[in-house]
CSV table of C-alpha atoms and ligand atoms in Angstrom, one decimal:
chain,number,residue,atom,x,y,z
A,127,MET,CA,28.1,-3.3,-20.5
A,128,HIS,CA,24.7,-2.4,-19.1
A,129,THR,CA,22.6,-3.0,-22.2
A,130,PRO,CA,22.3,-6.8,-21.8
A,131,ASP,CA,21.3,-6.3,-18.1
A,132,ILE,CA,18.5,-3.9,-19.1
A,133,GLN,CA,17.3,-6.5,-21.7
A,134,ILE,CA,17.3,-9.2,-19.1
A,135,ALA,CA,15.4,-6.9,-16.7
A,136,GLN,CA,12.9,-6.1,-19.5
A,137,LEU,CA,12.3,-9.8,-20.3
A,138,LEU,CA,11.8,-10.7,-16.7
A,139,LEU,CA,9.3,-7.8,-16.2
A,140,GLU,CA,7.4,-8.7,-19.4
A,141,SER,CA,7.0,-12.3,-18.2
A,142,GLY,CA,5.6,-11.3,-14.8
A,143,ASN,CA,8.7,-11.3,-12.6
A,144,VAL,CA,10.0,-8.9,-10.0
A,145,VAL,CA,13.3,-7.1,-10.7
A,146,ALA,CA,15.2,-4.8,-8.4
A,147,ILE,CA,15.8,-1.5,-10.0
A,148,PRO,CA,18.2,1.4,-9.2
A,149,THR,CA,16.8,4.9,-8.6
A,150,GLU,CA,18.4,8.1,-7.3
A,151,THR,CA,16.6,7.7,-4.0
A,152,VAL,CA,16.8,4.0,-3.0
A,153,TYR,CA,16.6,0.7,-4.9
A,154,GLY,CA,13.1,-0.5,-5.7
A,155,LEU,CA,11.5,-3.9,-6.1
A,156,ALA,CA,9.7,-3.5,-9.4
A,157,ALA,CA,6.9,-5.2,-11.4
A,158,ASN,CA,4.5,-4.4,-14.2
A,159,ILE,CA,1.5,-2.5,-12.7
A,160,TYR,CA,-0.9,-4.4,-15.0
A,161,HIS,CA,0.4,-7.9,-14.0
A,162,LYS,CA,-1.6,-8.8,-10.9
A,163,GLU,CA,0.5,-11.9,-10.0
A,164,ALA,CA,3.7,-10.0,-10.3
A,165,ILE,CA,2.5,-7.3,-8.0
A,166,GLU,CA,1.4,-10.1,-5.5
A,167,LYS,CA,5.1,-11.3,-5.6
A,168,ILE,CA,6.3,-7.9,-4.5
A,169,TYR,CA,4.1,-8.1,-1.4
A,170,THR,CA,5.2,-11.6,-0.6
A,171,LEU,CA,8.9,-10.9,-1.1
A,172,LYS,CA,8.7,-7.8,1.2
A,173,ASN,CA,6.4,-9.4,3.7
A,174,ARG,CA,4.5,-6.2,3.3
A,175,PRO,CA,0.9,-5.6,4.5
A,176,ARG,CA,-1.5,-5.6,1.5
A,177,THR,CA,-3.1,-2.4,2.7
A,178,SER,CA,0.1,-0.4,1.9
A,179,PRO,CA,-0.2,0.8,-1.7
A,180,LEU,CA,2.7,1.0,-4.2
A,181,ILE,CA,4.3,4.0,-6.0
A,182,VAL,CA,4.0,3.9,-9.8
A,183,HIS,CA,7.1,4.8,-11.7
A,184,VAL,CA,6.7,6.4,-15.1
A,185,ASP,CA,9.1,7.8,-17.7
A,186,SER,CA,7.2,11.0,-18.6
A,187,VAL,CA,4.7,13.6,-17.4
A,188,ALA,CA,2.5,12.5,-20.3
A,189,ARG,CA,2.2,9.0,-18.9
A,190,CYS,CA,1.4,10.3,-15.5
A,191,GLU,CA,-1.5,12.3,-17.0
A,192,THR,CA,-3.1,9.1,-18.2
A,193,LEU,CA,-3.0,7.6,-14.7
A,194,VAL,CA,-4.7,10.5,-12.8
A,195,ALA,CA,-8.2,11.8,-12.9
A,196,HIS,CA,-7.2,15.3,-12.1
A,197,LEU,CA,-3.9,17.2,-12.1
A,198,PRO,CA,-3.8,20.2,-9.8
A,199,GLU,CA,-1.8,23.2,-10.9
A,200,LYS,CA,0.7,22.9,-8.0
A,201,ALA,CA,1.3,19.3,-8.7
A,202,LYS,CA,2.1,20.2,-12.3
A,203,GLN,CA,4.5,22.9,-11.2
A,204,LEU,CA,6.3,20.5,-8.9
A,205,MET,CA,6.5,17.8,-11.5
A,206,ASP,CA,7.8,20.2,-14.1
A,207,HIS,CA,10.4,21.4,-11.7
A,208,PHE,CA,11.6,18.2,-10.0
A,209,TRP,CA,11.0,15.4,-12.5
A,210,PRO,CA,12.8,13.2,-13.1
A,211,GLY,CA,13.6,13.3,-9.4
A,212,PRO,CA,12.7,12.3,-5.8
A,213,LEU,CA,9.2,13.7,-5.9
A,214,THR,CA,6.1,11.4,-5.6
A,215,VAL,CA,2.7,13.1,-6.2
A,216,LEU,CA,-0.3,11.6,-4.6
A,217,LEU,CA,-3.3,12.2,-7.0
A,218,PRO,CA,-6.8,10.9,-7.6
A,219,LYS,CA,-6.4,7.9,-9.8
A,220,SER,CA,-7.8,7.3,-13.3
A,221,ASP,CA,-9.3,4.0,-14.4
A,222,GLN,CA,-5.9,3.2,-15.9
A,223,VAL,CA,-4.6,2.3,-12.5
A,224,PRO,CA,-5.5,-1.2,-11.3
A,225,GLU,CA,-7.0,-1.5,-7.8
A,226,TRP,CA,-4.2,-4.0,-6.8
A,227,ILE,CA,-1.7,-1.1,-6.9
A,228,THR,CA,-3.6,1.3,-4.6
A,229,GLY,CA,-5.5,-1.0,-2.2
A,230,GLU,CA,-8.4,0.9,-0.6
A,231,SER,CA,-7.0,4.3,-1.6
A,232,ASN,CA,-8.7,6.3,-4.4
A,233,ARG,CA,-5.3,8.1,-5.0
A,234,VAL,CA,-2.2,6.9,-6.7
A,235,GLY,CA,1.3,7.8,-5.9
A,236,ILE,CA,3.4,8.5,-9.0
A,237,ARG,CA,7.0,9.5,-9.7
A,238,MET,CA,9.5,9.7,-12.5
A,239,PRO,CA,12.8,8.5,-11.1
A,240,GLN,CA,16.1,10.0,-12.1
A,241,HIS,CA,18.3,7.1,-13.1
A,242,PRO,CA,19.3,6.5,-16.7
A,243,LEU,CA,19.0,2.7,-16.5
A,244,THR,CA,15.6,2.7,-14.9
A,245,LEU,CA,14.3,5.4,-17.2
A,246,ALA,CA,15.5,3.4,-20.2
A,247,LEU,CA,13.9,0.2,-18.7
A,248,ILE,CA,10.5,1.8,-18.2
A,249,LYS,CA,10.6,3.3,-21.7
A,250,ASN,CA,11.6,-0.1,-23.3
A,251,CYS,CA,8.9,-1.9,-21.3
A,252,GLY,CA,6.2,0.4,-22.3
A,253,PHE,CA,4.3,-0.1,-19.0
A,254,PRO,CA,4.7,1.7,-15.7
A,255,LEU,CA,6.5,-0.1,-12.9
A,256,ALA,CA,5.2,-0.4,-9.4
A,257,ALA,CA,8.1,-0.3,-7.0
A,258,PRO,CA,8.3,-0.1,-3.2
A,259,SER,CA,11.8,0.2,-1.7
A,260,ALA,CA,13.7,-3.1,-2.0
A,261,ASN,CA,13.9,-4.1,1.7
A,262,PRO,CA,11.9,-6.5,3.8
A,263,PHE,CA,9.1,-4.7,5.6
A,264,SER,CA,10.4,-2.3,8.3
A,265,LYS,CA,14.1,-2.6,7.4
A,266,ILE,CA,16.4,0.0,6.1
A,267,SER,CA,15.9,0.9,2.4
A,268,PRO,CA,18.8,-0.3,0.2
A,269,THR,CA,21.0,2.2,-1.5
A,270,THR,CA,23.3,-0.3,-3.2
A,271,ALA,CA,22.9,-3.4,-5.2
A,272,GLU,CA,24.8,-5.3,-2.5
A,273,MET,CA,22.2,-4.3,0.1
A,274,VAL,CA,19.4,-5.6,-2.1
A,275,ARG,CA,21.3,-8.9,-2.7
A,276,HIS,CA,21.9,-9.3,1.0
A,277,TYR,CA,18.2,-8.8,1.8
A,278,PHE,CA,16.9,-11.3,-0.9
A,279,GLU,CA,19.9,-13.7,-1.2
A,280,ASP,CA,17.6,-16.7,-0.7
A,281,GLN,CA,15.1,-15.5,-3.3
A,282,ASP,CA,15.8,-15.4,-7.0
A,283,VAL,CA,15.7,-11.6,-7.5
A,284,PHE,CA,17.5,-10.1,-10.5
A,285,VAL,CA,19.2,-6.9,-9.5
A,286,LEU,CA,19.8,-4.3,-12.1
A,287,ASP,CA,23.0,-2.7,-10.7
A,288,GLY,CA,23.1,1.0,-11.2
A,289,GLY,CA,25.7,1.9,-8.6
A,290,PRO,CA,25.0,3.6,-5.3
A,291,SER,CA,21.8,5.7,-5.1
A,292,GLN,CA,22.8,9.3,-5.3
A,293,ALA,CA,20.2,10.9,-2.9
A,294,GLY,CA,20.1,7.9,-0.5
A,295,LEU,CA,16.7,8.8,1.0
A,296,GLU,CA,13.2,7.9,-0.3
A,297,SER,CA,11.2,10.3,-2.4
A,298,THR,CA,9.2,13.1,-0.8
A,299,ILE,CA,5.5,12.3,-1.1
A,300,VAL,CA,3.1,15.3,-1.7
A,301,GLY,CA,-0.7,15.2,-1.9
A,302,PHE,CA,-3.1,18.1,-2.7
A,303,GLU,CA,-6.3,19.2,-1.0
A,304,ASP,CA,-8.1,22.3,-2.4
A,305,ASP,CA,-5.0,23.6,-4.0
A,306,GLN,CA,-3.0,23.2,-0.8
A,307,ALA,CA,0.1,20.9,-1.0
A,308,ILE,CA,0.6,18.5,1.9
A,309,VAL,CA,3.7,16.6,2.5
A,310,TYR,CA,2.9,13.1,3.8
A,311,ARG,CA,6.5,11.7,3.8
A,312,LEU,CA,9.6,13.8,4.1
A,313,GLY,CA,12.3,12.6,1.7
A,314,ALA,CA,15.1,13.6,-0.5
A,315,LEU,CA,13.4,16.9,-1.3
A,316,SER,CA,13.1,19.1,1.8
A,317,LEU,CA,10.2,21.3,2.7
A,318,GLU,CA,12.4,24.2,1.7
A,319,ASP,CA,13.0,22.8,-1.7
A,320,LEU,CA,9.2,22.4,-2.4
A,321,GLU,CA,8.4,25.9,-0.9
A,322,ALA,CA,10.9,27.5,-3.2
A,323,VAL,CA,8.7,26.4,-6.2
A,324,ILE,CA,5.1,26.6,-4.9
A,325,GLY,CA,5.1,28.6,-1.7
A,326,PRO,CA,4.0,27.3,1.7
A,327,VAL,CA,3.3,23.6,2.1
A,328,ASP,CA,1.8,21.7,5.0
A,329,TYR,CA,3.6,18.8,6.6
A,330,ALA,CA,1.4,16.1,7.9
A,331,ASP,CA,3.6,14.9,10.7
A,332,LYS,CA,0.6,13.5,12.6
A,333,PRO,CA,-1.5,10.8,11.0
A,334,ASN,CA,-4.6,12.5,9.6
A,335,LYS,CA,-7.6,12.3,7.3
A,336,VAL,CA,-5.8,10.1,4.7
A,337,PHE,CA,-6.8,6.6,5.3
A,338,PHE,CA,-3.2,5.6,5.2
A,339,THR,CA,-0.4,7.9,5.8
A,340,PRO,CA,2.6,7.0,3.7
A,341,GLY,CA,5.7,5.7,5.4
A,342,ARG,CA,4.2,6.3,8.8
A,343,PHE,CA,4.5,2.9,10.5
A,344,PRO,CA,6.1,4.0,13.7
A,345,LYS,CA,8.8,1.4,13.5
A,346,HIS,CA,10.4,1.6,10.1
A,347,TYR,CA,13.7,2.1,8.5
A,348,ALA,CA,15.3,0.1,11.3
A,349,PRO,CA,18.6,-1.7,11.6
A,350,ASN,CA,18.5,-5.0,13.7
A,351,THR,CA,20.7,-3.4,16.3
A,352,PRO,CA,18.8,-1.3,18.9
A,353,VAL,CA,19.1,2.5,18.3
A,354,LEU,CA,19.1,5.2,20.9
A,355,LEU,CA,18.7,8.7,19.6
A,356,THR,CA,20.0,11.3,22.0
A,357,ASP,CA,21.1,15.0,22.2
A,358,THR,CA,23.4,14.0,25.1
A,359,PRO,CA,25.5,11.1,23.9
A,360,GLU,CA,27.9,11.1,26.9
A,361,VAL,CA,25.1,10.7,29.4
A,362,THR,CA,23.2,8.1,27.3
A,363,ALA,CA,26.4,6.1,26.6
A,364,MET,CA,27.4,6.0,30.3
A,365,GLN,CA,23.9,4.9,31.3
A,366,TRP,CA,24.0,2.3,28.6
A,367,VAL,CA,27.3,0.9,29.7
A,368,GLU,CA,26.1,0.6,33.3
A,369,ALA,CA,22.9,-1.2,32.3
A,370,HIS,CA,24.2,-3.5,29.6
A,371,ALA,CA,27.0,-5.9,28.6
A,372,GLY,CA,28.5,-5.8,25.1
A,373,LYS,CA,29.6,-2.9,23.0
A,374,ALA,CA,28.0,0.2,21.6
A,375,ALA,CA,28.8,2.4,18.6
A,376,VAL,CA,28.4,6.1,19.2
A,377,LEU,CA,27.6,8.2,16.2
A,378,SER,CA,28.1,11.8,17.2
A,379,PRO,CA,30.4,14.6,15.9
A,380,THR,CA,31.3,15.6,19.5
A,381,PHE,CA,31.7,12.4,21.5
A,382,THR,CA,35.1,12.3,23.1
A,383,PHE,CA,34.8,9.7,25.9
A,384,VAL,CA,37.3,6.9,25.9
A,385,HIS,CA,35.8,3.6,27.1
A,386,GLU,CA,36.6,0.0,26.0
A,387,ARG,CA,33.0,-0.8,25.2
A,388,LEU,CA,32.1,2.4,23.5
A,389,HIS,CA,33.2,2.8,19.9
A,390,PRO,CA,33.0,6.4,18.5
A,391,ILE,CA,32.2,6.4,14.8
A,392,GLN,CA,33.0,9.4,12.7
A,393,TRP,CA,29.7,11.2,12.4
A,394,PRO,CA,29.7,14.2,10.1
A,395,GLU,CA,29.2,17.7,11.5
A,396,ASN,CA,30.0,20.3,8.9
A,397,GLU,CA,29.5,18.2,5.8
A,398,ALA,CA,26.8,19.1,3.3
A,399,LEU,CA,23.6,17.3,4.4
A,400,GLU,CA,23.1,16.0,0.8
A,401,ARG,CA,26.4,14.1,1.1
A,402,VAL,CA,25.6,12.8,4.5
A,403,ALA,CA,22.1,11.7,3.3
A,404,SER,CA,23.6,9.8,0.4
A,405,HIS,CA,25.6,7.6,2.9
A,406,LEU,CA,23.2,7.4,5.8
A,407,TYR,CA,21.4,4.1,5.1
A,408,ARG,CA,24.5,2.3,3.9
A,409,THR,CA,26.3,3.4,7.1
A,410,LEU,CA,23.5,2.1,9.4
A,411,PHE,CA,23.4,-1.1,7.3
A,412,GLU,CA,27.1,-1.7,7.6
A,413,LEU,CA,27.2,-0.9,11.3
A,414,ASP,CA,24.4,-3.5,11.7
A,415,GLN,CA,26.8,-6.1,10.3
A,416,GLN,CA,29.5,-5.3,12.8
A,417,GLY,CA,28.0,-7.0,15.9
A,418,PHE,CA,27.3,-3.9,18.1
A,419,ASP,CA,24.7,-4.3,20.8
A,420,CYS,CA,23.5,-0.7,20.5
A,421,LEU,CA,23.8,2.3,18.2
A,422,ILE,CA,23.9,5.6,20.1
A,423,ILE,CA,23.2,8.4,17.6
A,424,THR,CA,22.8,12.2,17.8
A,425,PRO,CA,20.3,13.8,15.5
A,426,PHE,CA,21.1,16.2,12.7
A,427,PRO,CA,20.1,19.9,12.7
A,428,GLU,CA,16.3,20.2,12.2
A,429,GLU,CA,16.5,21.8,8.8
A,430,GLY,CA,16.5,20.8,5.1
A,431,LEU,CA,17.5,17.1,4.7
A,432,GLY,CA,18.4,17.0,8.4
A,433,LYS,CA,14.6,17.0,9.1
A,434,THR,CA,14.2,13.9,6.8
A,435,MET,CA,17.2,12.1,8.4
A,436,ASN,CA,15.9,12.8,11.9
A,437,ASP,CA,12.5,11.4,10.9
A,438,ARG,CA,14.2,8.2,9.8
A,439,LEU,CA,16.4,8.0,12.9
A,440,LYS,CA,13.4,8.5,15.2
A,441,ARG,CA,11.6,5.6,13.5
A,442,ALA,CA,14.7,3.4,13.7
A,443,ALA,CA,14.9,4.2,17.4
A,444,THR,CA,11.2,3.2,18.0
A,445,LYS,CA,11.0,-0.1,19.9
B,614,TXA,O1,12.0,6.8,-3.3
B,614,TXA,C1,10.9,6.1,-3.3
B,614,TXA,O2,9.8,6.6,-3.2
B,614,TXA,C2,11.2,4.6,-3.4
B,614,TXA,C3,11.7,4.3,-4.8
B,614,TXA,C4,11.9,2.9,-5.1
B,614,TXA,O3,10.9,5.0,-5.8
B,614,TXA,N1,9.9,3.9,-3.2
B,614,TXA,C5,9.4,3.8,-2.0
B,614,TXA,O4,8.2,3.1,-1.9
B,614,TXA,O5,9.9,4.4,-1.0
B,614,TXA,P1,7.7,2.5,-0.5
B,614,TXA,O6,6.5,1.6,-0.9
B,614,TXA,O7,8.8,1.8,0.2
B,614,TXA,O8,7.1,3.7,0.2
B,614,TXA,C6,6.0,4.4,-0.3
B,614,TXA,C7,5.0,4.8,0.7
B,614,TXA,C8,4.4,3.7,1.4
B,614,TXA,O9,4.3,4.0,2.8
B,614,TXA,C9,3.0,3.5,0.8
B,614,TXA,O10,2.1,3.0,1.6
B,614,TXA,C10,2.7,5.0,0.4
B,614,TXA,O11,4.0,5.5,0.1
B,614,TXA,N2,1.8,5.1,-0.7
B,614,TXA,C11,2.1,4.7,-2.0
B,614,TXA,N3,1.0,4.9,-2.8
B,614,TXA,C12,0.0,5.4,-2.0
B,614,TXA,C13,-1.4,5.8,-2.2
B,614,TXA,N4,-1.9,5.6,-3.4
B,614,TXA,N5,-2.1,6.2,-1.1
B,614,TXA,C14,-1.5,6.3,0.1
B,614,TXA,N6,-0.2,6.0,0.3
B,614,TXA,C15,0.5,5.5,-0.7
B,615,MG,MG1,9.8,1.6,1.9
């Protein structure tokens, strides 16, 4: 059933087209890293600033080794442990990486995704795939083929449908300085996950030395509906009702107010964070379609994937 779709995707990629690919994190908008015009199409489709480099997707550690100038021991340990999986390593690039992938950066972000269709596709193509998340710039990353089709319905983008993304959050991006691991973007691997393998890691939650800090545009991952993030949903909801017309959805496990313009949405409290994460983007996307004038959301506990989800919610709430 899927084989012909993989073949179509391969033919399109070989002839310099962009194809949407499934991964365990989110769907990506993929092209051959060596095809300059194809890469240009990605930026145009996403309306993405050219200064923002693309993650390179490989099907093996061996391929990764050809793309980097130096592989620190801790990077190798993380790759051995988490690949294929939601880990992107940011490493000094070799001359095998064209400059149109990395912009002004002398580092390249590389990951080996964990999805059988996409791994087979990369293997069949024989070239690595550059792939940012398959959303227009600053919108919520897609975790289903339907979301990708919605975003690019007017463009002719072939979507390799691999079902809903299992993790539902982007990969965690890790760089290395003098043997110290630094997390530049929290993602589907938590700080705790990384530390269990290599010991203490730094988290660059403020923009720092790197010329560009990945995924750090303040407004990002945003639905069209305004988002208010609050620890006191009752207070925020009443203030909102007094100041605005229309209706708000309230995403909180504890909200009990009854009001005709406030719509409580079941928001998980005791569910495993992995499960919640896998549905988060799709839930926000679907709420966005439902015509609310505001989404009032309470954050998750600041631990494990809760930290990643809160990072995304904060960005979604940035005006
Ligand atoms: O889970 C993921 O990582 C998904 C799937 C499709 O693999 N991809 C993804 O790509 O989230 P994107 O482009 O949406 O986010 C990657 C972030 C961007 O902020 C980009 O600027 C940054 O990583 N980045 C990529 N390569 C970089 C480099 N060489 N130097 C600095 N930042 C880099
Ligand atoms: Mg993205």
